[in-house]
Short mmCIF file of C-alpha atoms in Angstrom, two decimals:
data_model
loop_
_atom_site.label_atom_id
_atom_site.label_comp_id
_atom_site.label_asym_id
_atom_site.label_seq_id
_atom_site.Cartn_x
_atom_site.Cartn_y
_atom_site.Cartn_z
CA ALA A 233 134.77 11.02 -15.87
CA GLN A 234 132.00 13.57 -15.93
CA THR A 235 129.90 14.00 -19.04
CA VAL A 236 127.56 16.81 -20.02
CA THR A 237 124.77 16.23 -22.55
CA GLN A 238 122.69 18.81 -24.41
CA SER A 239 120.03 16.91 -26.27
CA GLN A 240 118.70 19.79 -28.37
CA PRO A 241 121.10 20.70 -31.22
CA GLU A 242 118.80 23.58 -32.26
CA MET A 243 115.93 25.56 -30.72
CA SER A 244 113.81 28.33 -32.07
CA VAL A 245 111.79 30.95 -30.19
CA GLN A 246 109.66 33.90 -31.14
CA GLU A 247 110.87 37.27 -29.97
CA ALA A 248 109.42 38.18 -26.54
CA GLU A 249 108.53 34.58 -25.77
CA THR A 250 110.13 32.12 -23.35
CA VAL A 251 112.42 29.19 -24.27
CA THR A 252 114.05 26.48 -22.18
CA LEU A 253 117.35 24.79 -23.07
CA SER A 254 118.05 21.40 -21.55
CA CYS A 255 121.24 20.01 -20.02
CA THR A 256 121.92 16.81 -18.14
CA TYR A 257 125.19 15.67 -16.57
CA ASP A 258 126.66 12.61 -15.04
CA THR A 259 128.80 12.77 -11.92
CA SER A 260 129.47 10.92 -8.69
CA GLU A 261 130.49 14.09 -6.85
CA SER A 262 128.23 15.93 -4.41
CA ASP A 263 129.99 19.27 -4.63
CA TYR A 264 130.26 20.96 -8.03
CA TYR A 265 129.38 24.00 -10.10
CA LEU A 266 127.33 24.32 -13.24
CA PHE A 267 127.49 27.10 -15.84
CA TRP A 268 125.72 28.27 -18.99
CA TYR A 269 127.90 30.06 -21.52
CA LYS A 270 126.66 31.98 -24.55
CA GLN A 271 128.68 32.04 -27.78
CA PRO A 272 127.41 34.58 -30.33
CA PRO A 273 128.67 34.69 -33.92
CA SER A 274 131.66 36.71 -32.72
CA ARG A 275 132.85 33.44 -31.05
CA GLN A 276 133.43 35.16 -27.71
CA MET A 277 132.42 32.89 -24.78
CA ILE A 278 130.23 34.81 -22.34
CA LEU A 279 129.17 33.53 -18.94
CA VAL A 280 125.38 33.73 -18.63
CA ILE A 281 124.67 32.19 -15.27
CA ARG A 282 126.20 29.83 -12.63
CA GLN A 283 124.81 27.48 -10.03
CA GLU A 284 126.49 25.96 -7.00
CA ALA A 285 125.30 22.42 -6.38
CA TYR A 286 124.99 22.92 -2.60
CA LYS A 287 122.53 25.80 -3.11
CA GLN A 288 118.93 24.62 -3.43
CA GLN A 289 117.74 27.96 -4.72
CA ASN A 290 117.78 28.31 -8.50
CA ALA A 291 120.07 31.00 -9.82
CA THR A 292 118.58 34.00 -11.65
CA GLU A 293 120.21 36.72 -13.71
CA ASN A 294 117.71 39.22 -15.13
CA ARG A 295 115.88 37.37 -17.92
CA PHE A 296 117.90 34.19 -17.44
CA SER A 297 117.10 31.59 -14.83
CA VAL A 298 117.91 27.94 -14.25
CA ASN A 299 115.93 24.90 -13.09
CA PHE A 300 118.44 22.87 -11.16
CA GLN A 301 117.30 19.37 -10.27
CA LYS A 302 120.21 17.77 -8.39
CA ALA A 303 118.67 14.33 -7.94
CA ALA A 304 117.85 14.15 -11.67
CA LYS A 305 121.20 15.69 -12.62
CA SER A 306 119.42 18.23 -14.74
CA PHE A 307 120.30 21.93 -15.29
CA SER A 308 118.03 23.71 -17.76
CA LEU A 309 118.26 27.35 -18.80
CA LYS A 310 115.15 29.45 -19.19
CA ILE A 311 115.28 32.65 -21.22
CA SER A 312 112.29 34.92 -20.70
CA ASP A 313 111.20 37.77 -23.03
CA SER A 314 113.61 36.56 -25.70
CA GLN A 315 115.47 39.18 -27.66
CA LEU A 316 117.13 39.09 -31.08
CA GLY A 317 120.45 39.46 -29.34
CA ASP A 318 119.89 36.17 -27.52
CA ALA A 319 120.50 34.26 -30.76
CA ALA A 320 123.68 32.28 -30.23
CA MET A 321 125.14 28.90 -29.31
CA TYR A 322 124.56 28.04 -25.66
CA PHE A 323 126.89 25.66 -23.81
CA CYS A 324 126.27 23.96 -20.49
CA ALA A 325 129.43 23.28 -18.49
CA TYR A 326 130.37 21.36 -15.32
CA ARG A 327 133.18 21.85 -12.87
CA GLY A 328 133.80 19.39 -10.04
CA GLY A 329 134.27 20.67 -6.52
CA ASN A 330 137.44 18.59 -6.04
CA ASN A 331 138.84 19.42 -9.45
CA ALA A 332 142.42 20.48 -8.79
CA GLY A 333 142.71 22.43 -11.99
CA ASN A 334 139.15 23.78 -11.89
CA MET A 335 138.65 22.46 -15.41
CA LEU A 336 135.33 22.71 -17.24
CA THR A 337 133.58 19.89 -19.09
CA PHE A 338 131.30 21.25 -21.83
CA GLY A 339 128.21 19.86 -23.48
CA GLY A 340 127.89 19.84 -27.28
CA GLY A 341 125.84 23.04 -27.39
CA THR A 342 122.40 24.18 -28.48
CA ARG A 343 121.96 26.73 -31.26
CA LEU A 344 119.18 29.17 -30.37
CA MET A 345 117.43 31.08 -33.14
CA VAL A 346 115.19 34.02 -32.31
CA LYS A 347 112.45 34.92 -34.82
CA PRO A 348 111.33 38.54 -35.10
CA ASN B 194 142.47 45.86 -18.57
CA ALA B 195 142.45 43.81 -21.81
CA GLY B 196 141.47 40.50 -20.16
CA VAL B 197 142.59 37.46 -22.17
CA THR B 198 144.19 38.16 -25.56
CA GLN B 199 145.11 35.65 -28.26
CA THR B 200 147.21 35.95 -31.40
CA PRO B 201 146.83 35.34 -34.24
CA LYS B 202 143.10 35.51 -34.97
CA PHE B 203 143.38 33.33 -38.07
CA ARG B 204 146.08 31.09 -39.47
CA ILE B 205 146.40 28.58 -42.32
CA LEU B 206 149.10 25.97 -41.98
CA LYS B 207 150.36 23.31 -44.33
CA ILE B 208 150.56 19.70 -43.11
CA GLY B 209 153.78 19.16 -41.19
CA GLN B 210 154.36 22.84 -40.33
CA SER B 211 154.56 24.02 -36.75
CA MET B 212 153.36 27.15 -34.99
CA THR B 213 152.77 28.70 -31.60
CA LEU B 214 149.45 30.18 -30.51
CA GLN B 215 149.97 33.05 -28.07
CA CYS B 216 147.79 33.71 -25.01
CA THR B 217 148.24 36.52 -22.47
CA GLN B 218 146.12 37.57 -19.55
CA ASP B 219 146.48 40.76 -17.48
CA MET B 220 144.20 39.79 -14.58
CA ASN B 221 146.92 38.09 -12.45
CA HIS B 222 145.02 34.80 -12.72
CA ASN B 223 146.67 31.64 -11.43
CA TYR B 224 144.94 29.21 -13.74
CA MET B 225 145.10 29.15 -17.51
CA TYR B 226 143.61 26.75 -20.06
CA TRP B 227 143.66 25.82 -23.70
CA TYR B 228 140.54 24.45 -25.36
CA ARG B 229 139.74 23.44 -28.90
CA GLN B 230 136.29 23.71 -30.50
CA ASP B 231 135.62 21.62 -33.57
CA PRO B 232 132.75 22.70 -35.90
CA GLY B 233 129.34 22.28 -34.25
CA MET B 234 130.85 20.89 -31.10
CA GLY B 235 131.55 21.95 -27.52
CA LEU B 236 134.97 22.87 -26.16
CA LYS B 237 137.46 20.21 -25.18
CA LEU B 238 140.39 20.84 -22.82
CA ILE B 239 143.88 20.40 -24.31
CA TYR B 240 146.18 21.55 -21.50
CA TYR B 241 145.95 23.59 -18.36
CA SER B 242 148.23 25.29 -15.86
CA VAL B 243 147.74 26.07 -12.21
CA GLY B 244 150.70 28.45 -12.00
CA ALA B 245 154.03 29.41 -13.53
CA GLY B 246 156.11 26.31 -14.21
CA ILE B 247 153.18 23.88 -13.71
CA THR B 248 151.24 22.38 -16.57
CA ASP B 249 149.14 19.24 -17.06
CA LYS B 250 147.30 17.41 -19.80
CA GLY B 251 143.62 17.74 -20.43
CA GLU B 252 141.28 15.56 -22.47
CA VAL B 253 142.95 15.90 -25.93
CA PRO B 254 146.69 16.75 -25.50
CA ASN B 255 148.17 14.71 -28.36
CA GLY B 256 149.99 16.80 -30.92
CA TYR B 257 150.35 19.83 -28.65
CA ASN B 258 152.82 21.21 -26.10
CA VAL B 259 152.60 24.05 -23.63
CA SER B 260 154.84 25.99 -21.29
CA ARG B 261 154.16 28.55 -18.57
CA SER B 262 157.22 30.58 -17.69
CA THR B 263 155.24 33.61 -16.42
CA THR B 264 151.86 34.16 -14.78
CA GLU B 265 150.67 36.17 -17.77
CA ASP B 266 151.58 33.94 -20.73
CA PHE B 267 150.53 30.44 -21.74
CA PRO B 268 151.57 29.62 -25.32
CA LEU B 269 150.33 26.51 -27.14
CA ARG B 270 152.74 24.83 -29.53
CA LEU B 271 151.62 22.67 -32.49
CA GLU B 272 154.32 20.45 -33.91
CA LEU B 273 153.81 18.68 -37.23
CA ALA B 274 150.36 20.12 -37.96
CA ALA B 275 147.73 17.67 -39.18
CA PRO B 276 144.28 18.25 -40.78
CA SER B 277 142.72 16.86 -37.58
CA GLN B 278 144.00 19.94 -35.76
CA THR B 279 141.82 22.23 -37.84
CA SER B 280 139.71 23.90 -35.16
CA VAL B 281 139.09 27.07 -33.19
CA TYR B 282 141.39 27.39 -30.20
CA PHE B 283 140.38 29.23 -27.06
CA CYS B 284 142.57 30.28 -24.20
CA ALA B 285 140.98 30.98 -20.81
CA SER B 286 142.02 32.01 -17.34
CA SER B 287 140.59 32.01 -13.83
CA TYR B 288 141.47 33.07 -10.33
CA LYS B 289 142.03 30.34 -7.82
CA ALA B 290 140.68 32.25 -4.84
CA GLN B 291 137.33 33.06 -6.53
CA VAL B 292 134.76 30.61 -5.16
CA ASP B 293 133.27 29.47 -8.40
CA ASN B 294 136.44 30.03 -10.48
CA GLU B 295 134.65 31.68 -13.38
CA GLN B 296 136.77 31.22 -16.50
CA PHE B 297 137.35 34.22 -18.77
CA PHE B 298 137.86 33.39 -22.40
CA GLY B 299 139.92 34.96 -25.18
CA PRO B 300 138.42 35.65 -28.60
CA GLY B 301 139.80 32.46 -30.15
CA THR B 302 142.20 31.57 -32.97
CA ARG B 303 140.77 29.89 -36.06
CA LEU B 304 143.35 27.43 -37.41
CA THR B 305 143.08 25.56 -40.73
CA VAL B 306 145.57 22.84 -41.68
CA LEU B 307 145.64 21.98 -45.36
#
């Protein structure tokens, strides 16, 4: 079974600065997808960014980018120019390419605090 | 287009009671999911469905039942509620034909069992 590990329970960043959240995963598959979800205090799960394992280029969405290291099974999220609205729980998630139900396996989450 | 809706938003149950958590999506998605999120933890899959009439167990199915009679609805049934089922429950859906199968989540139901 796949596992997803987020080793940082909490992180803190100053507004306008950059922060990186870590995620590692364990799998024997070669084809899969990785996601970062944001969960603000409203509890709504919001997709931040996604990465296909077969793409070598790191995904980027505005201020959010990933550092995908397939050999190391690492998938970190970088948030640039942090804003107060970025404060939330962030979850890393994995979906296998041969997963019949397209189910997600989530990490335990990292709480990001943004200081003004 | 409301997306994924869940009712109720909050509920308190006594031990041994039963209830059904409702989930509806209006995006014509094939796949639907139920997750639970315990305090300070990530989401764990309870049950999922790949289409009407087809359901299967996830990681933590004990104490729950599901049915999928229509594409839109995927209710989760709790029988004999226990304190260990105190959690936030999320329903999600995704479209099979979309390459990365992004899952869209409902707003969650906070359940407390006393």
